[in-house]
């Protein structure tokens, strides 16, 4: 795909920083839900896992909705986070439908399951973009959008490895602080497994806010990639506007590549003309360079004027 990963990440970090109050509110709210699930799991493992499964997709769609509005409008609205919960049970069913297909493909070995996970990666973004989208059709749309781009999505996911490693080290560090002894000493005492289980729960709770913030950052990045894939799918005829809830005039004028450039997604159009190269201006806006010669041709003015 023709996009600049570094520019997208810089753009998302800037938006999160500019809207830090709304972002902090969402992070704390989601963290509270996840901490509650962790506490339930300490009392009832199956009950906690079931609760986590039920709320996962609704929360994912809510976070996608929140960050997609921020991506398009450069400002945050907490109402975009709460609005998807009015269709809570629809998104619970969507989560069941998604997990069912991932499970079925995983039965064919791990690799097919991973491939399909990337094929269905845009699923929550489609549901967030079009609240009226059918949960069955949305999964098909995600599959069509990502066809030919799964390797690119995989490569993008690898760029977050450092953040996941940092999160893992934080969890391990907190776990060791809680345990307070070396693993070898605990193994000799025969209490290693018990203490590590308890310590890991505490470590998870302590690091959940950082984990949620990281999730918001990654979701923000993929929300911009979603806009790129959506535009390409519509331009290439892979998808039709109705699949994204677009009708009438809206279906005729969808996001073009220059708008994507303004959002910090593209760095160069798929056009032979070198004039459509995007750069970052002093104030951080993404603007297209203008070829003065081509502009003169369009206006009918030359150097003699």
Short mmCIF file of C-alpha atoms in Angstrom, two decimals:
data_model
loop_
_atom_site.label_atom_id
_atom_site.label_comp_id
_atom_site.label_asym_id
_atom_site.label_seq_id
_atom_site.Cartn_x
_atom_site.Cartn_y
_atom_site.Cartn_z
CA UNK A 1 0.00 0.00 0.00
CA UNK A 2 1.19 3.48 -0.79
CA UNK A 3 1.33 5.07 2.65
CA UNK A 4 3.90 6.33 5.12
CA UNK A 5 3.80 4.36 8.38
CA UNK A 6 6.03 6.83 10.22
CA UNK A 7 3.85 9.76 9.16
CA UNK A 8 0.67 7.97 10.22
CA UNK A 9 2.08 7.11 13.65
CA UNK A 10 3.33 10.65 14.15
CA UNK A 11 -0.08 11.98 13.14
CA UNK A 12 -1.91 9.66 15.57
CA UNK A 13 0.43 10.51 18.46
CA UNK A 14 -0.19 14.19 17.80
CA UNK A 15 -3.98 13.73 17.80
CA UNK A 16 -3.88 11.71 21.03
CA UNK A 17 -1.74 14.41 22.66
CA UNK A 18 -4.00 17.25 21.48
CA UNK A 19 -7.11 15.48 22.80
CA UNK A 20 -5.48 14.03 25.92
CA UNK A 21 -8.39 14.80 28.25
CA UNK A 22 -10.96 12.83 26.22
CA UNK A 23 -8.39 10.08 25.56
CA UNK A 24 -7.56 9.84 29.27
CA UNK A 25 -11.27 9.56 30.10
CA UNK A 26 -11.73 6.67 27.65
CA UNK A 27 -8.53 4.95 28.83
CA UNK A 28 -9.60 5.12 32.48
CA UNK A 29 -13.11 3.91 31.65
CA UNK A 30 -11.94 0.91 29.61
CA UNK A 31 -9.26 0.17 32.22
CA UNK A 32 -11.92 0.09 34.95
CA UNK A 33 -13.93 -2.46 32.95
CA UNK A 34 -10.86 -4.65 32.35
CA UNK A 35 -9.79 -4.44 35.99
CA UNK A 36 -13.30 -5.52 37.04
CA UNK A 37 -13.00 -8.50 34.69
CA UNK A 38 -9.61 -9.42 36.19
CA UNK A 39 -11.11 -9.29 39.70
CA UNK A 40 -14.00 -11.51 38.63
CA UNK A 41 -11.51 -13.96 37.12
CA UNK A 42 -9.73 -14.27 40.48
CA UNK A 43 -13.00 -15.47 41.99
CA UNK A 44 -14.37 -17.41 39.02
CA UNK A 45 -12.08 -18.16 36.08
CA UNK A 46 -14.85 -19.21 33.69
CA UNK A 47 -17.11 -16.35 34.72
CA UNK A 48 -14.39 -13.78 34.15
CA UNK A 49 -13.48 -15.19 30.75
CA UNK A 50 -17.14 -15.25 29.71
CA UNK A 51 -17.62 -11.63 30.83
CA UNK A 52 -14.49 -10.58 28.95
CA UNK A 53 -15.72 -12.33 25.81
CA UNK A 54 -19.13 -10.63 26.01
CA UNK A 55 -17.83 -7.08 26.32
CA UNK A 56 -14.80 -7.34 24.01
CA UNK A 57 -16.43 -6.55 20.65
CA UNK A 58 -18.71 -3.75 21.96
CA UNK A 59 -15.67 -2.08 23.57
CA UNK A 60 -13.57 -2.60 20.43
CA UNK A 61 -16.24 -0.97 18.26
CA UNK A 62 -16.64 1.88 20.78
CA UNK A 63 -12.90 2.60 20.77
CA UNK A 64 -12.83 2.39 16.95
CA UNK A 65 -15.75 4.82 16.71
CA UNK A 66 -14.06 7.24 19.12
CA UNK A 67 -10.73 7.21 17.27
CA UNK A 68 -12.19 7.20 13.76
CA UNK A 69 -14.07 10.43 14.50
CA UNK A 70 -10.84 11.90 15.88
CA UNK A 71 -8.97 10.81 12.74
CA UNK A 72 -11.47 12.42 10.39
CA UNK A 73 -12.14 15.62 12.35
CA UNK A 74 -8.94 16.09 14.38
CA UNK A 75 -10.94 16.38 17.58
CA UNK A 76 -12.36 13.93 20.09
CA UNK A 77 -15.95 13.42 21.20
CA UNK A 78 -16.65 11.10 24.12
CA UNK A 79 -20.19 10.66 22.75
CA UNK A 80 -18.68 8.61 19.92
CA UNK A 81 -17.41 6.15 22.52
CA UNK A 82 -20.76 5.74 24.26
CA UNK A 83 -22.99 5.70 21.15
CA UNK A 84 -22.13 2.12 20.02
CA UNK A 85 -23.32 0.73 23.38
CA UNK A 86 -26.89 1.47 22.28
CA UNK A 87 -26.40 -1.56 20.00
CA UNK A 88 -24.60 -3.62 22.65
CA UNK A 89 -26.23 -6.98 21.88
CA UNK A 90 -25.68 -6.55 18.15
CA UNK A 91 -21.95 -6.21 18.74
CA UNK A 92 -21.95 -9.13 21.17
CA UNK A 93 -23.38 -11.24 18.32
CA UNK A 94 -20.77 -9.74 16.00
CA UNK A 95 -18.06 -10.90 18.40
CA UNK A 96 -19.53 -14.40 18.45
CA UNK A 97 -19.71 -14.46 14.64
CA UNK A 98 -16.11 -13.26 14.32
CA UNK A 99 -14.72 -15.76 16.86
CA UNK A 100 -16.68 -18.60 15.26
CA UNK A 101 -15.00 -18.10 11.90
CA UNK A 102 -11.54 -17.62 13.40
CA UNK A 103 -12.04 -20.83 15.38
CA UNK A 104 -13.20 -22.79 12.34
CA UNK A 105 -10.24 -21.63 10.26
CA UNK A 106 -7.87 -22.38 13.15
CA UNK A 107 -9.02 -26.01 13.06
CA UNK A 108 -7.14 -26.27 9.77
CA UNK A 109 -3.93 -25.46 11.71
CA UNK A 110 -2.65 -22.19 13.15
CA UNK A 111 -1.53 -20.49 9.91
CA UNK A 112 -5.00 -20.37 8.27
CA UNK A 113 -6.39 -18.91 11.48
CA UNK A 114 -3.75 -16.16 11.50
CA UNK A 115 -4.35 -15.38 7.81
CA UNK A 116 -8.09 -15.04 8.40
CA UNK A 117 -7.48 -12.90 11.48
CA UNK A 118 -5.80 -10.35 9.19
CA UNK A 119 -8.52 -10.80 6.57
CA UNK A 120 -11.15 -9.89 9.16
CA UNK A 121 -9.06 -7.17 10.85
CA UNK A 122 -11.21 -4.30 9.51
CA UNK A 123 -14.40 -5.87 10.92
CA UNK A 124 -14.81 -3.61 14.01
CA UNK A 125 -13.88 -0.54 11.95
CA UNK A 126 -16.63 -1.30 9.43
CA UNK A 127 -19.16 -1.72 12.25
CA UNK A 128 -18.01 1.56 13.80
CA UNK A 129 -18.07 3.38 10.44
CA UNK A 130 -21.61 2.19 9.61
CA UNK A 131 -23.76 1.50 12.71
CA UNK A 132 -26.43 -0.09 10.50
CA UNK A 133 -24.03 -2.56 8.87
CA UNK A 134 -25.11 -6.19 8.87
CA UNK A 135 -22.70 -8.24 11.00
CA UNK A 136 -22.52 -11.03 8.42
CA UNK A 137 -21.99 -8.76 5.42
CA UNK A 138 -19.44 -6.64 7.31
CA UNK A 139 -17.18 -9.67 7.74
CA UNK A 140 -17.35 -10.30 3.97
CA UNK A 141 -16.56 -6.65 3.31
CA UNK A 142 -13.50 -6.83 5.53
CA UNK A 143 -12.34 -9.90 3.63
CA UNK A 144 -12.68 -8.06 0.30
CA UNK A 145 -10.99 -4.89 1.58
CA UNK A 146 -7.94 -6.72 2.86
CA UNK A 147 -7.56 -9.03 -0.15
CA UNK A 148 -4.03 -8.48 -1.40
CA UNK A 149 -3.04 -6.37 1.61
CA UNK A 150 -2.75 -8.95 4.39
CA UNK A 151 1.04 -8.98 4.12
CA UNK A 152 1.08 -5.19 4.47
CA UNK A 153 -1.15 -5.41 7.56
CA UNK A 154 1.12 -8.09 9.00
CA UNK A 155 4.20 -5.94 8.36
CA UNK A 156 2.49 -2.99 10.06
CA UNK A 157 1.63 -5.11 13.11
CA UNK A 158 5.31 -6.10 13.46
CA UNK A 159 6.23 -2.43 13.91
CA UNK A 160 4.42 -2.48 17.27
CA UNK A 161 6.59 -5.31 18.58
CA UNK A 162 8.70 -2.92 20.65
CA UNK A 163 5.63 -1.62 22.48
CA UNK A 164 4.39 -5.13 23.22
CA UNK A 165 7.86 -6.07 24.48
CA UNK A 166 7.84 -3.04 26.78
CA UNK A 167 4.40 -4.06 28.10
CA UNK A 168 5.66 -7.61 28.71
CA UNK A 169 8.71 -6.33 30.59
CA UNK A 170 6.48 -4.10 32.71
CA UNK A 171 4.28 -7.07 33.65
CA UNK A 172 7.33 -9.20 34.46
CA UNK A 173 8.88 -6.39 36.48
CA UNK A 174 5.76 -5.86 38.58
CA UNK A 175 5.41 -9.63 39.02
CA UNK A 176 8.95 -9.93 40.38
CA UNK A 177 8.40 -6.97 42.71
CA UNK A 178 5.26 -8.60 44.10
CA UNK A 179 6.93 -12.00 44.50
CA UNK A 180 10.00 -10.47 46.13
CA UNK A 181 12.15 -13.58 45.68
CA UNK A 182 14.04 -15.22 42.88
CA UNK A 183 12.21 -17.95 40.92
CA UNK A 184 14.86 -20.53 41.95
CA UNK A 185 14.22 -19.94 45.66
CA UNK A 186 10.48 -20.19 45.15
CA UNK A 187 10.85 -23.44 43.19
CA UNK A 188 12.75 -24.96 46.10
CA UNK A 189 9.97 -23.88 48.46
CA UNK A 190 7.30 -25.34 46.15
CA UNK A 191 5.18 -22.16 46.01
CA UNK A 192 6.35 -20.71 42.69
CA UNK A 193 3.19 -21.47 40.70
CA UNK A 194 0.83 -20.13 43.36
CA UNK A 195 2.72 -16.89 43.92
CA UNK A 196 3.27 -16.27 40.22
CA UNK A 197 -0.45 -16.72 39.53
CA UNK A 198 -1.35 -14.16 42.18
CA UNK A 199 1.45 -11.81 41.18
CA UNK A 200 0.50 -11.98 37.51
CA UNK A 201 -3.05 -10.88 38.35
CA UNK A 202 -1.71 -7.89 40.29
CA UNK A 203 0.72 -7.10 37.46
CA UNK A 204 -2.08 -7.24 34.90
CA UNK A 205 -4.20 -4.84 36.95
CA UNK A 206 -1.30 -2.41 37.45
CA UNK A 207 -0.35 -2.36 33.76
CA UNK A 208 -3.89 -2.32 32.31
CA UNK A 209 -4.01 1.51 31.83
CA UNK A 210 -0.79 1.42 29.81
CA UNK A 211 -2.14 -1.54 27.83
CA UNK A 212 -5.38 0.33 27.03
CA UNK A 213 -3.48 3.47 26.01
CA UNK A 214 -1.30 1.36 23.71
CA UNK A 215 -4.46 -0.21 22.27
CA UNK A 216 -5.89 3.27 21.56
CA UNK A 217 -2.68 4.26 19.76
CA UNK A 218 -2.66 1.11 17.62
CA UNK A 219 -6.39 1.43 16.89
CA UNK A 220 -5.80 5.02 15.80
CA UNK A 221 -3.15 3.86 13.34
CA UNK A 222 -5.39 1.14 11.91
CA UNK A 223 -8.31 3.56 11.67
CA UNK A 224 -6.27 5.58 9.16
CA UNK A 225 -5.31 2.41 7.31
CA UNK A 226 -9.02 1.54 7.21
CA UNK A 227 -9.75 4.83 5.42
CA UNK A 228 -7.05 4.02 2.88
CA UNK A 229 -8.33 0.48 2.27
CA UNK A 230 -11.91 1.76 2.06
CA UNK A 231 -10.99 4.36 -0.55
CA UNK A 232 -9.02 1.85 -2.61
CA UNK A 233 -11.82 -0.73 -2.43
CA UNK A 234 -14.36 1.81 -3.67
CA UNK A 235 -12.08 3.24 -6.35
CA UNK A 236 -11.18 -0.22 -7.67
CA UNK A 237 -14.79 -1.45 -7.57
CA UNK A 238 -13.93 -4.17 -5.08
CA UNK A 239 -16.66 -2.85 -2.77
CA UNK A 240 -19.75 -0.76 -3.41
CA UNK A 241 -20.69 2.37 -1.37
CA UNK A 242 -23.71 0.62 0.13
CA UNK A 243 -21.38 -1.76 1.98
CA UNK A 244 -20.20 1.23 4.02
CA UNK A 245 -23.67 2.70 4.48
CA UNK A 246 -23.09 5.36 1.82
CA UNK A 247 -26.09 6.35 -0.31
CA UNK A 248 -27.09 9.19 -2.61
CA UNK A 249 -24.64 12.08 -2.97
CA UNK A 250 -22.43 10.64 -0.23
CA UNK A 251 -21.88 7.53 -2.36
CA UNK A 252 -20.73 9.67 -5.28
CA UNK A 253 -18.23 11.72 -3.30
CA UNK A 254 -16.20 9.46 -1.03
CA UNK A 255 -12.81 10.18 0.49
CA UNK A 256 -10.24 10.71 -2.25
CA UNK A 257 -6.47 10.39 -2.08
CA UNK A 258 -5.89 14.12 -1.44
CA UNK A 259 -8.15 13.95 1.59
CA UNK A 260 -6.20 10.93 2.75
CA UNK A 261 -3.05 12.99 2.30
CA UNK A 262 -4.50 15.69 4.52
CA UNK A 263 -5.08 13.01 7.18
CA UNK A 264 -1.42 12.05 6.98
CA UNK A 265 -1.93 8.66 5.34
CA UNK A 266 -0.44 8.95 1.87
CA UNK A 267 2.98 10.24 0.99
CA UNK A 268 2.56 9.91 -2.77
CA UNK A 269 -0.39 9.22 -5.06
CA UNK A 270 -0.53 6.32 -7.46
CA UNK A 271 -0.18 8.83 -10.27
CA UNK A 272 2.75 9.33 -12.59
CA UNK A 273 2.61 13.09 -12.02
CA UNK A 274 5.30 13.94 -9.45
CA UNK A 275 3.36 17.01 -8.30
CA UNK A 276 1.10 15.04 -5.97
CA UNK A 277 3.63 14.40 -3.24
CA UNK A 278 2.59 15.20 0.29
CA UNK A 279 4.80 16.82 2.85
CA UNK A 280 4.44 18.06 6.40
CA UNK A 281 4.20 21.83 6.78
CA UNK A 282 5.53 23.89 9.68
CA UNK A 283 2.28 23.69 11.66
CA UNK A 284 2.06 19.93 11.22
CA UNK A 285 -0.58 19.91 8.46
CA UNK A 286 -0.14 17.51 5.56
CA UNK A 287 -0.29 19.47 2.32
CA UNK A 288 0.21 18.58 -1.37
CA UNK A 289 3.08 20.15 -3.23
CA UNK A 290 1.90 22.16 -6.22
CA UNK A 291 3.66 21.94 -9.53
CA UNK A 292 3.87 25.57 -10.68
CA UNK A 293 4.19 24.59 -14.34
CA UNK A 294 1.09 22.40 -14.28
CA UNK A 295 -0.75 25.17 -12.41
CA UNK A 296 0.17 27.66 -15.11
CA UNK A 297 -1.17 25.30 -17.75
CA UNK A 298 -4.48 24.98 -15.95
CA UNK A 299 -4.93 28.72 -15.45
CA UNK A 300 -3.72 29.56 -18.92
CA UNK A 301 -1.02 31.86 -17.55
CA UNK A 302 2.65 31.61 -18.36
CA UNK A 303 5.84 33.27 -17.36
CA UNK A 304 5.16 36.14 -19.78
CA UNK A 305 2.13 37.20 -17.70
#
